[in-house]
Structures are given as structure tokens and as C-alpha cells.
XYZ file of C-alpha atoms in Angstrom:
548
model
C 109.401 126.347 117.905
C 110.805 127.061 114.788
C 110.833 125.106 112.177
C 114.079 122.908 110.527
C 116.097 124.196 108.087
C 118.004 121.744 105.465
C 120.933 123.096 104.113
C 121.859 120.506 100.793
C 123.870 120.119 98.087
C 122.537 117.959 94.855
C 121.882 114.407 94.359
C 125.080 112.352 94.040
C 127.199 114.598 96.133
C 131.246 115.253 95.496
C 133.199 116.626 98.291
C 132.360 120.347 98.095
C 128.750 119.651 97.876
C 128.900 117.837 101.145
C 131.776 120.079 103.033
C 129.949 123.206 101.649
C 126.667 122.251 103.317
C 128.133 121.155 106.433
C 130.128 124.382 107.132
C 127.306 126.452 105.976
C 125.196 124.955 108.044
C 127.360 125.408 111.029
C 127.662 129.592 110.473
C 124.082 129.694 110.318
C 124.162 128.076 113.434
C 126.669 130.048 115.163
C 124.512 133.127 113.358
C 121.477 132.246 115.286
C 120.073 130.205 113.420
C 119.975 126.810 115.781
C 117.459 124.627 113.945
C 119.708 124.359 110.978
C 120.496 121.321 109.822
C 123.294 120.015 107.439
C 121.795 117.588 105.048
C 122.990 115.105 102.130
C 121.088 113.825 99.068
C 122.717 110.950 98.503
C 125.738 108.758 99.275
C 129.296 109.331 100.557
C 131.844 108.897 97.693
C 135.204 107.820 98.846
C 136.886 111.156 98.430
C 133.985 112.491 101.120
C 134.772 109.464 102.939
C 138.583 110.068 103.720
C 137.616 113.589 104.421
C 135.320 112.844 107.487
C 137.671 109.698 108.204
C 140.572 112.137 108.698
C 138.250 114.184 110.985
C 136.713 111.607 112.531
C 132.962 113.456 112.491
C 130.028 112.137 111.103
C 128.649 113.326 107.744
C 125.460 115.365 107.173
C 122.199 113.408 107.671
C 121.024 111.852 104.450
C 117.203 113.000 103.046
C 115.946 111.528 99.684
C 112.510 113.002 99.725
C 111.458 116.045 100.949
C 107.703 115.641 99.220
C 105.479 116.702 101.939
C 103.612 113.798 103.294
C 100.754 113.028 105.371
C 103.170 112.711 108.221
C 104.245 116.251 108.099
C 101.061 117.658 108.184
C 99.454 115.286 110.438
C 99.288 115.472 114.493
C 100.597 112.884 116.358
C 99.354 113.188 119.712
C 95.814 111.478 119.169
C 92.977 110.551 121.856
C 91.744 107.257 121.153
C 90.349 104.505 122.484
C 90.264 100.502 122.502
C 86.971 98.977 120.767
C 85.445 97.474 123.786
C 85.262 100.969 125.280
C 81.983 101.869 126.358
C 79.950 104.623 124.079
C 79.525 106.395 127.727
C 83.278 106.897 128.365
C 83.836 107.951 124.947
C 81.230 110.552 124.790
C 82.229 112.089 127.932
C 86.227 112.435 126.491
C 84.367 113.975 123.299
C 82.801 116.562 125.951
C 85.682 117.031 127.749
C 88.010 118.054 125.266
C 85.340 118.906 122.603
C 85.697 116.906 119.926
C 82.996 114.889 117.476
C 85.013 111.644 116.738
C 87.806 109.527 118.099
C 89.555 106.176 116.767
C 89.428 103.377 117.787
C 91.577 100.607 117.950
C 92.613 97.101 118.946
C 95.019 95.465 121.308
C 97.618 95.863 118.606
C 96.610 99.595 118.213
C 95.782 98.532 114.586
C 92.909 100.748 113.747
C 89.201 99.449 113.912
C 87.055 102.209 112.940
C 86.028 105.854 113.850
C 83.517 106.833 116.370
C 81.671 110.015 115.734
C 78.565 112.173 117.739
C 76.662 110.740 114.042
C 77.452 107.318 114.759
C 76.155 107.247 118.363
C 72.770 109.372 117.277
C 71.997 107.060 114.526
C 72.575 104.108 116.808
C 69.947 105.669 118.734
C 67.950 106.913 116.117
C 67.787 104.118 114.252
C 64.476 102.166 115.007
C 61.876 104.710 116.188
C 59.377 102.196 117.332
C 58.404 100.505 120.713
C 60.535 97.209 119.973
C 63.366 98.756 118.078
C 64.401 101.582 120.793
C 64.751 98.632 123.604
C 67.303 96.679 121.766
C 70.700 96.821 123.428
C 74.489 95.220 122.262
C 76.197 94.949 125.241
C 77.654 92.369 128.205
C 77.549 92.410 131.835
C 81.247 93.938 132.139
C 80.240 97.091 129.726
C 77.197 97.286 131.803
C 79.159 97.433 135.374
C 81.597 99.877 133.638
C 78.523 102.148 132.493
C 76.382 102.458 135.099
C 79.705 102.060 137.975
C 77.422 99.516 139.413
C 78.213 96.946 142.743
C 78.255 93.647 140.666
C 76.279 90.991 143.313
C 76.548 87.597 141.091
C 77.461 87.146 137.408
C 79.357 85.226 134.620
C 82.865 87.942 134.082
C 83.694 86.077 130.820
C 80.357 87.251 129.190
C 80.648 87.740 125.532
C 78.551 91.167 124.454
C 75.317 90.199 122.980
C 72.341 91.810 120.909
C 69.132 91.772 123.742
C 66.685 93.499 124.570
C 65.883 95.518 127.988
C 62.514 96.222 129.741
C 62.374 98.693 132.793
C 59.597 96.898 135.092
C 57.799 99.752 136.067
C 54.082 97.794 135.984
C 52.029 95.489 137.497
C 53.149 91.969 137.941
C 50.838 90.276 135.485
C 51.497 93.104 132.761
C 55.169 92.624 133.831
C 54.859 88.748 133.200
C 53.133 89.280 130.124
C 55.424 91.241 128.241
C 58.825 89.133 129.691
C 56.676 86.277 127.877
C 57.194 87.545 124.817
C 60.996 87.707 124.818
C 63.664 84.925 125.025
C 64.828 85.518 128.536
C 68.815 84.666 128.015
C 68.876 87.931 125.672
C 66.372 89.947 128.331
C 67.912 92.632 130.458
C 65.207 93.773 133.319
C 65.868 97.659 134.595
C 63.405 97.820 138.130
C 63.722 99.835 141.362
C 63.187 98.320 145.000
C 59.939 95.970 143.894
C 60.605 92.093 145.521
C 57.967 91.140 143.223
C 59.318 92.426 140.418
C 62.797 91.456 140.916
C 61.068 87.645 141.842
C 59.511 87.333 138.362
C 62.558 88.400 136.470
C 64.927 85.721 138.043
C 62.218 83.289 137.781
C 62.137 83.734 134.085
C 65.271 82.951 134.000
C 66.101 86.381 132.367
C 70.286 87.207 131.438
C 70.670 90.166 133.976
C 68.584 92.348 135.978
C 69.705 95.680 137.372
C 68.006 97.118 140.756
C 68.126 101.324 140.583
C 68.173 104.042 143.218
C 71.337 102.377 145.010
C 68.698 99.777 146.848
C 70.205 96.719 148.471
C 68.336 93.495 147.568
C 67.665 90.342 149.824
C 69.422 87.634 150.334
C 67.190 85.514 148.698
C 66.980 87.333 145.643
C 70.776 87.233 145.907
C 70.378 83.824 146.099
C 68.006 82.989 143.602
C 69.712 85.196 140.754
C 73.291 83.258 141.688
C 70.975 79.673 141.314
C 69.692 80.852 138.566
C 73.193 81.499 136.893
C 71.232 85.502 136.337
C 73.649 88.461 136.085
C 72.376 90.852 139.237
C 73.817 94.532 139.493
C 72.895 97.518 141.721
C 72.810 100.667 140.129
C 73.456 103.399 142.174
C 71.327 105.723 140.164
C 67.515 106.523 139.433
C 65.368 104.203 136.867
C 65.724 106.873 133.614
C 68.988 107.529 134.528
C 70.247 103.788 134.601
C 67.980 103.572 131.433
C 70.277 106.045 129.517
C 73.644 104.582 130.782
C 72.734 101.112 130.018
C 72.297 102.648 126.769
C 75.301 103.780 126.333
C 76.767 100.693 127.998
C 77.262 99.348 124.253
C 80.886 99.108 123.176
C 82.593 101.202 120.647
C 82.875 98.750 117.631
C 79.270 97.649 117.504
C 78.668 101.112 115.977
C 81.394 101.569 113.757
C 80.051 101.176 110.221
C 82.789 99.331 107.198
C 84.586 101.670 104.869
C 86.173 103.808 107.216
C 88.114 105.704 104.836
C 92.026 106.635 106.436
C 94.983 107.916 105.105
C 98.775 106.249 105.160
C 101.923 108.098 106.957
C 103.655 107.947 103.523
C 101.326 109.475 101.375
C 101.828 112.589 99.352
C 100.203 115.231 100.952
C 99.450 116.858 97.477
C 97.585 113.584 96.676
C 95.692 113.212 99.717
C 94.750 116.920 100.296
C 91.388 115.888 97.879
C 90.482 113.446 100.100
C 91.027 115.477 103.501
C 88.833 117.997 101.646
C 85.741 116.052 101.128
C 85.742 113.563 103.615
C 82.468 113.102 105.351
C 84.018 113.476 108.959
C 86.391 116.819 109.402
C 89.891 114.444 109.728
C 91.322 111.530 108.610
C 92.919 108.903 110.455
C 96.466 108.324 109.908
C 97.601 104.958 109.357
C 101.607 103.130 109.446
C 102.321 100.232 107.161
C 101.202 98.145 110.056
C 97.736 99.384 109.736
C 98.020 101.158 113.126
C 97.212 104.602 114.076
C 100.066 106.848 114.261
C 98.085 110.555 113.635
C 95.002 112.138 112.560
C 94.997 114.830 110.027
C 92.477 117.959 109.601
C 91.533 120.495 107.494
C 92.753 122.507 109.732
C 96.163 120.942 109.786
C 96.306 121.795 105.772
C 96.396 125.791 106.516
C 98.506 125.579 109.214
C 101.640 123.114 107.501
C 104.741 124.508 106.492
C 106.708 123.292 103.427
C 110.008 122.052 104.439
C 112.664 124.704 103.894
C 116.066 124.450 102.066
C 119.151 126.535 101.234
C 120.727 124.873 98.133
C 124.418 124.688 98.077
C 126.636 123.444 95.204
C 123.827 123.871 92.774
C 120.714 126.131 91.621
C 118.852 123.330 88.940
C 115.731 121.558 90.366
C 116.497 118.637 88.257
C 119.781 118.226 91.002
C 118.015 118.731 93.529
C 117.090 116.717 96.018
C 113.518 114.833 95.270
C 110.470 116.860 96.299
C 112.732 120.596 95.935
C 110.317 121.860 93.908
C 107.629 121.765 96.454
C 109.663 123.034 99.121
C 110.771 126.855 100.171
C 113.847 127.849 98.919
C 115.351 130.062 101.496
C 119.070 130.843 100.056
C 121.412 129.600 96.992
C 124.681 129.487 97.258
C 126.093 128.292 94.218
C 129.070 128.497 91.407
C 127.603 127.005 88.299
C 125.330 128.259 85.454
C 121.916 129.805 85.959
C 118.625 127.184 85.826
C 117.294 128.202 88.934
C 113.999 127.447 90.278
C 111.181 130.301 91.224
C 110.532 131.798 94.436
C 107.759 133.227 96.270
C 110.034 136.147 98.138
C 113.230 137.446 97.263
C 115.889 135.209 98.272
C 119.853 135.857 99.178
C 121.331 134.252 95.905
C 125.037 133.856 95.977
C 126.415 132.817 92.437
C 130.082 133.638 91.425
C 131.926 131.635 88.800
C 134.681 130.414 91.031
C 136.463 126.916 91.521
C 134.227 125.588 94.698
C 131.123 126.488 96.894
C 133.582 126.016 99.416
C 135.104 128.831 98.623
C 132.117 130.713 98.969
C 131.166 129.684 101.880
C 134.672 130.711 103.298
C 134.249 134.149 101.666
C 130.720 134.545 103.786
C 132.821 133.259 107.297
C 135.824 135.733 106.442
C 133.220 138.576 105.323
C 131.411 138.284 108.945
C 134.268 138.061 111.210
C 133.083 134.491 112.386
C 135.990 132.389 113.774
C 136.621 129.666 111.902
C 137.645 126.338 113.789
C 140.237 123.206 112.751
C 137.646 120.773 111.597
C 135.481 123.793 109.096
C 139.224 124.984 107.952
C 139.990 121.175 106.650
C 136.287 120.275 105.195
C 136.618 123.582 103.475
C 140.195 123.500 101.966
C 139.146 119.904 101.223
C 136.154 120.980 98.739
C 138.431 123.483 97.022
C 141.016 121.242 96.628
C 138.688 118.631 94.871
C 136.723 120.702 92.805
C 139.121 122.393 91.442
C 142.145 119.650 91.332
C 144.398 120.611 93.795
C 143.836 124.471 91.850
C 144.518 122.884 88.270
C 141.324 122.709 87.086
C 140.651 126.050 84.136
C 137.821 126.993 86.563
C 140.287 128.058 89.392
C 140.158 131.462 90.207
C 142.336 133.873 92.440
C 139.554 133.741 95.133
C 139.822 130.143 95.363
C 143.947 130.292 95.795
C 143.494 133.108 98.658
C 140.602 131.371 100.581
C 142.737 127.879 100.473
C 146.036 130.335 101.605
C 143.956 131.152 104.126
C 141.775 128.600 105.591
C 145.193 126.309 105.818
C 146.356 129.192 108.289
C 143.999 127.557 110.620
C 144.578 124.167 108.907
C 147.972 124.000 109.228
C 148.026 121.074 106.595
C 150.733 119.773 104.784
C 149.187 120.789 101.690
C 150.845 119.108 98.717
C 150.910 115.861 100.873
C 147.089 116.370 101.718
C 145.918 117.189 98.280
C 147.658 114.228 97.230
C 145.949 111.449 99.089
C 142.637 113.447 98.900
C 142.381 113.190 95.046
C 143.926 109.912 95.095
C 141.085 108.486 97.725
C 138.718 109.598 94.608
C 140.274 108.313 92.055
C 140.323 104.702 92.900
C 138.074 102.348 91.482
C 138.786 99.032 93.107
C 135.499 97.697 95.021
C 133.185 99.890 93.097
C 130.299 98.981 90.743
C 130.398 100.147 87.228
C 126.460 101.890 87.944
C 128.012 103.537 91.171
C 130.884 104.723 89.458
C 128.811 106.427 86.798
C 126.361 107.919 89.522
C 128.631 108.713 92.053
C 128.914 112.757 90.273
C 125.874 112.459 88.023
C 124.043 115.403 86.768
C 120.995 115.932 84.214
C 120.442 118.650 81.646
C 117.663 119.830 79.385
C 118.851 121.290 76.343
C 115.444 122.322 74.291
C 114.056 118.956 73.825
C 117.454 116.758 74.367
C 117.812 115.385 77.647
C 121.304 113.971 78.655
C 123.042 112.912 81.504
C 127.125 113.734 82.457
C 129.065 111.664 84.976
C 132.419 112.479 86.318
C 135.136 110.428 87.335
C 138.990 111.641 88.337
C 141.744 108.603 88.158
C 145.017 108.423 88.589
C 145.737 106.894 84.952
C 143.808 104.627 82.866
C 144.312 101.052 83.452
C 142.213 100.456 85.858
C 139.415 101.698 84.002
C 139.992 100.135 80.736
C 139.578 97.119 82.886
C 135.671 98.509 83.548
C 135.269 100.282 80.450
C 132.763 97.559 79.083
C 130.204 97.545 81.959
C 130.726 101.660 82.075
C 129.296 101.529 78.736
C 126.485 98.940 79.569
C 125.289 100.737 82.403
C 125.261 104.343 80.655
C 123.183 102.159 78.277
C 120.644 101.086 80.494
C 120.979 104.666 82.663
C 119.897 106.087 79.257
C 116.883 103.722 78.308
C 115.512 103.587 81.862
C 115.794 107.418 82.375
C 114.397 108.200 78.945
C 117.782 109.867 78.116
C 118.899 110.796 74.700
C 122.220 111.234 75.621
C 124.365 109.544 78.807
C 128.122 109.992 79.389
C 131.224 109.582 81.856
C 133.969 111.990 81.641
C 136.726 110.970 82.945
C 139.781 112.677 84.075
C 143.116 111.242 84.328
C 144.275 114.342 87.081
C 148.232 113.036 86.723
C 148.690 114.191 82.923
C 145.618 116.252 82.699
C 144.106 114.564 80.140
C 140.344 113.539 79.927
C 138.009 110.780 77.905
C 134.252 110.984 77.235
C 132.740 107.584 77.464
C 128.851 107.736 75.953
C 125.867 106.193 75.016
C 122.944 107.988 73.231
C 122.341 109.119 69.501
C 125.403 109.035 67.022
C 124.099 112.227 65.316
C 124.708 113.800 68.212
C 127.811 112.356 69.434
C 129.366 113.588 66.632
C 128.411 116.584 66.370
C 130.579 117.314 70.061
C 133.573 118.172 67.610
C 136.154 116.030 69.354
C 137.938 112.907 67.620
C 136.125 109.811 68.706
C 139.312 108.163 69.210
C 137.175 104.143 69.335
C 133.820 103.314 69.180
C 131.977 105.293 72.268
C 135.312 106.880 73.531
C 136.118 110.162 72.850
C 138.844 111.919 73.256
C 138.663 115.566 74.679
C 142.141 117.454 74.716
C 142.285 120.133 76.806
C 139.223 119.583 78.799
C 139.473 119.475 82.818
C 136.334 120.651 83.790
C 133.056 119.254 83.234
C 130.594 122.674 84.355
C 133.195 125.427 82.867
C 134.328 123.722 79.169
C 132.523 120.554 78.601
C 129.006 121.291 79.846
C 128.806 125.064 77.873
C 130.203 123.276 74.724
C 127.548 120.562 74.795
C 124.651 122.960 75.221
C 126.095 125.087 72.498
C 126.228 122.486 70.174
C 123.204 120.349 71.143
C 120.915 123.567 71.448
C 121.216 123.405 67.806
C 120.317 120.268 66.818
């Protein structure tokens, strides 16, 4: 299967960003390209909104993160077990599928612990002496599960214990002897078809007694053992080989040592590769937030995972991107703004042309392979020229913006002026909005040497109703600009009925002023002649900030 594609515009999308990746997405689609997926990285703005209202579709799915995480890597389809599995039934799923561990869990699939081939050897392993090897954990349930024993008489609600067993292979008095030196409610007696023996163990009142080689036992030992309140099972198999299941009667999480070390769904993978690396056991549980077991991850599953891949539209800066870009694969660009573009492994297609839109690139690419372009692409594409480039008024139009927008309305068949209109003005309103969402809504960083600063943009249709906000504009670029570590935040705002355009700012006066334009009141200034934020404001600040 091959693997998903995200095709994204930058953080705090406008409407070309998002119409751009959506119709891009689709031609790679119709292309042959079927597991690519238009994506967002961040919120609708109203403008967007009226867009996809008008259409009635749904917008691009949103992604804030594509850091690689354990649950990328991981594999979800895990074998486990409950803890009161038997170490029998787990060792033969380890054979079956050959594997050397497998979680274990409760009845709330919240993990317990890991069983591993090490944990069950040391179990055995661990006292090599005549008293130690005969100690058991287990109850009379595990026990009829192990050895798939006929159960004759016994107490089902059992709680597993820590006894001890004895196989009564011996005479009667040596029998005797040694069942005298143990207490007999934590004795477990292993014999074949000897009455005698069988007599002595119920009449010591020991906890259970198993009879081997699939022998029926008499009534009155039946009897006595149920008197006698003693557990009494028929193993269908030999004396050793009853010996070994009863061994491996004892349930998982009496062997399951504390700090089992697991990983979380949601951590970085670049973080917990170190720990995949040198863990003791060759994978790592994978845990939810809930402490349950969603995965397990491998060493293995580090060579074989696949950074997520993306096709940037709209812009070519990491610092735009959305979060985790930088540790993804970059598969195309498609872009119209000024070179800061991150480094690839393998040539890349790289589409950068200093037009009005990335719509109207994307339109070129339909036009330029023959690909039929439907009623819903021709609007979201007409719609992210129109916006970026102000209904064509903005100084960064271009002739191939006019002919794609001549043409894509062919298909349209939009009453263009009327359209325009009520596009821009579904951006430009401010009523219901929060001054920190009005500033973010178009925000984009820049590095200039050592200055970092921070541009919003904002169209309205005049300036009343944001003199009203003007005050907590300027408080939030102030708090944008400490919390961010800024040296420089801003909001340009555009007044797209007379064309004329304020920078609001916060950040260092020596460098406000040197911007050149009358500050026209404190932290307003005025900037005549200025439409467009990436073709005259943007390549003015660098110019002049690249030399301070």
C-alpha cells in the first residue's frame, strides 16, 4: 500500500493556501496518485469559510504535527494475553508464531508487564536445589487449564497460591515422611494409579492431588478428597509429563518482574529511538494515555518507517510550515514567494514564479496537462486569485494571474465583480473575532540575520471598526512578541476600498524607525502605497533590518 501524501499550505492559512492545496491535491489524484490527501495547518478564516459555504464541501483535513511519533512507527496488531494466562498457553503462542515475549494485560487491557522466554527460564532457574525447584504459584483453575485435566471435586473460586508439589513415586512411610514436613493446605501431591498413595495424601489433608496416566480413581477416594474439602484432578498424561505442565500451570503475572520499561503513543519517535535501541528485550510496548496497550514497537520497525511526506503549497520557509516539516520528505513546492527553502535528500519538482496566487499556479499545471477542470476546482481556484491578489489590485498581479481567472470563470461562470465583492468583504469583517485571532489569522515569521519578527495581515473594508480594536491589537502583538521571543511583531492592515494600508507594531523603536515610513501615532504607521505584504513590505523590511 502506498503510503499518504499531505499536500499543505502554511500555518495560519488565507484562502489560496487552502484552495491551492485542495485542487492540487485533487490533480494528483486524478494523475494517479490516489493516496493524496489535501491537508490544512491551521484554522478556517472567514474568507475560506464563505468559499466552502458557497460550495457546500468540506475543507481539507486539519494536521498540526507531523513529528513522527511512536505511533507511526509502531505495529498495531499485537498478540497478547490477560495476566492470569497460564505460562503453558503462552509459551506455546511464542512457538507458534515465533516470538520471545508477549504483553500482558488486565481486564481493562491496561498493561501489566511483559513476558519473555528469560522470564520463564529464570522462574525455573531460579532455586537449583531440592526444595527450591518444587515450589509452585498457581490455583486449581490454572492447574485444570494446564494439564486439560477432568476436575472430580474442588473449590472453583481458589485464589493462586505459593505451594509446594511432591510427585509420590515412593514407599508409603517415605511418602508420609516427607508430606510431614510440609503444611498440607499449600501441598500439591503428583501420583499415578497407587490407592495407597492417593489414601495418605487426602488423609493429610493436602490442597490438591492430581492422579496421572488418565487413571480413574474410586469412589471412595472420590469421596474422601470431596470430605476432605481436597482439590482432586485426573491428568490425562504420564507422571513427568504432568510434572512439567503443572509447572507451567503458573500464571503470567507471577513472573513479571517491576520496571517494565514501555513507551507512550505520543512520543517523539526521535526521542524514543535511544530507548528502542538499548532496551534489554528487542521491542517496546506501546502504551495510550490510559495506560493500555495499543502497539509494540521494534528495532526492526525503526528501518522499515517512512517519514510522512508533503508537497508544500503557498510557501517554501520551514518556519511556515506546518510543525514537524523539517523532519518530513518534501516531495514538491509549489510556491510564489521569496526563496528560504528547506533541503532535500533528492531532487524535487520546485515550482516558484513571482505571480499574484498559488492558485494560479496550480491552474497553469491543470491547463498545461489537458486535465478537465470541474465547477467546484474552477470557483476554489478563481477564489484564491481573487484574494491574494485583491480582486487583481494588488502590485503583485501579473498577466498570468488575469488569464488563468479569464479562464477558470469559463467553467465558473461567476458573476465576477459581484463574487469578488462579497468574497473580500467575508474577510474583511471583524465583528465576533478576537484581537489574538485577528493578528494570527495570516501570520508569518522571518529571520533577518539575528532579528526575528513576525507580520500579520488583515484586509477591511475601512477603518472604524478597527480603531474600535486597535488597543487589544497592540496588546496582543505585545504579548505575541514576548512569548515568541520576537524582536519585532506587526499587523498590516489593508483598507482594500481606497487602497490604503497601516502598520500596527510592537518591538524595538530603533527599528521601527528605521522602516522609513511616517509613524503617523504612537505604534501606527502609515505606509502609502503599500498593498502587498510578500512583494513591497516584506523585501523593504529585510532590506532595511538586514542592516541593523
Amino acid at each position: 500500500m502506498n503510503q499518504v501524501v499531505y499536500v499543505v499550505g502554511h500555518k495560519n492559512p488565507d484562502t489560496d493556501s487552502i484552495c491551492a492545496a485542495m485542487c492540487y491535491a485533487k490533480l494528483k489524484q486524478i494523475s494517479g496518485n490516489p493516496q493524496t490527501i489535501a491537508a490544512r495547518a491551521g484554522h478556517i478564516n472567514p474568507q475560506t469559510e464563505f468559499v466552502l459555504t458557497y460550495l457546500k464541501i468540506a475543507a481539507a483535513i486539519f494536521i498540526s504535527d507531523v513529528t513522527p511519533k511512536v505511533e507511526h512507527a509502531m505495529t498495531d496488531e499485537v498478540i497478547f494475553y490477560h495476566k492470569e494466562t497460564s505460562l503453558k498457553e503462552i509459551l506455546q503462542k511464542m512457538e507458534e508464531v515465533n516470538i520471545r515475549q508477549i504483553p500482558i494485560v488486565d481486564d481493562e487491557q491496561r498493561y501489566w508487564g511483559m513476558v519473555s522466554l528469560f522470564n520463564i527460564a529464570h522462574e525455573f532457574c531460579r532455586e537449583a536445589n531440592p526444595q527450591g525447584s518444587r515450589k509452585i504459584f498457581t490455583s486449581i483453575k490454572h492447574l485444570q487449564q494446564a494439564i486439560e485435566g477432568e476436575l472430580i471435586c474442588a473449590n472453583p473460586n481458589e485464589e493462586a497460591y505459593q505451594g509446594v508439589f511432591i510427585v509420590g513415586a515412593m514407599e508409603e512411610v517415605s511418602f508420609k515422611q516427607v508430606l510431614a514436613t510440609i503444611d498440607p493446605k499449600m501441598c500439591l501431591v503428583i501420583t499415578g494409579d497407587r490407592d495407597n498413595i492417593q489414601q495418605a495424601a487426602i488423609e493429610h489433608g493436602v490442597r490438591t492431588l492430581i492422579v496421572t496416566g488418565g487413571f480413574a480413581v474410586s469412589s471412595e477416594i472420590s469421596q474422601k478428597a470431596n470430605a476432605g474439602k481436597v482439590n482432586l484432578l485426573i491428568s490425562p498424561y504420564d507422571t513427568a509429563t504432568t510434572v512439567g505442565l503443572v509447572r507451567l500451570s503458573t500464571p503470567a503475572y507471577s513472573v513479571i518482574k517491576g520496571d517494565e520499561s514501555y513507551l507512550l503513543s505520543d512520543e517523539y519517535l526521535i526521542e524514543a529511538r535511544q530507548k528502542i535501541l538499548t532496551a534489554d528485550n528487542r521491542g517496546m510496548v506501546v502504551l495510550d494515555d490510559q495506560q493500555q496497550l495499543v502497539g509494540i514497537i521494534t528495532r526492526a520497525d525503526l528501518l522499515r518507517f517512512s517519514k510522512t511526506k508533503l508537497i508544500l503549497v503557498d510557501h517554501n520557509e520551514i518556519s511556515q510550515a506546518v510543525d514537524g516539516a523539517e523532519q518530513a520528505e518534501i516531495m514538491e513546492i509549489i510556491d510564489h514567494h521569496r526563496l528560504a527553502n528547506p533541503q532535500t535528500l533528492q531532487p524535487i519538482m520546485f515550482i516558484n514564479q513571482p505571480v499574484g496566487s498559488s492558485c494560479t499556479l496550480v491552474a497553469k499545471i491543470y491547463f498545461e496537462m489537458s486535465v478537465e477542470i470541474d465547477h467546484n476546482t474552477a470557483v476554489l481556484l478563481l477564489s484564491g486569485i481573487i484574494s491574494d491578489t485583491l480582486n487583481l489590485k494588488s502590485p503583485t498581479t501579473t498577466i498570468l494571474d488575469k488569464q488563468m481567472l479569464e479562464k477558470l470563470n469559463q467553467t465558473a461562470k461567476l458573476d465576477l465583480p459581484e463574487y469578488s465583492s462579497q468574497l473580500l468583504a467575508a474577510g474583511a469583517s471583524l465583528k465576533g473575532r478576537e484581537p489574538r485571532e485577528i493578528i494570527l489569522n495570516d501570520f508569518k515569521e522571518y529571520n533577518i540575520g539575528r532579528i526575528s519578527l513576525g507580520i500579520g495581515q488583515l484586509e477591511v473594508v475601512g477603518f472604524t471598526e478597527f480603531d474600535k480594536v486597535k488597543p487589544q491589537i497592540l496588546e496582543q502583538l505585545r504579548n505575541i512578541r514576548q512569548n515568541r521571543g520576537f524582536h519585532f511583531t506587526s499587523l498590516m492592515v489593508t483598507d482594500i476600498a481606497t487602497s490604503r494600508s497601516l502598520l500596527v507594531f510592537d518591538g524595538d523603536r530603533t527599528l521601527s524607525r528605521r522602516i522609513g515610513y511616517p509613524i503617523i501615532e504612537p505604534h501606527v504607521i502609515e505606509l502609502k502605497g503599500v498593498l502587498s505584504r510578500k512583494k513591497q513590505l516584506l523585501p523593504h523590511l529585510l532590506s532595511v533590518f538586514k542592516e541593523s
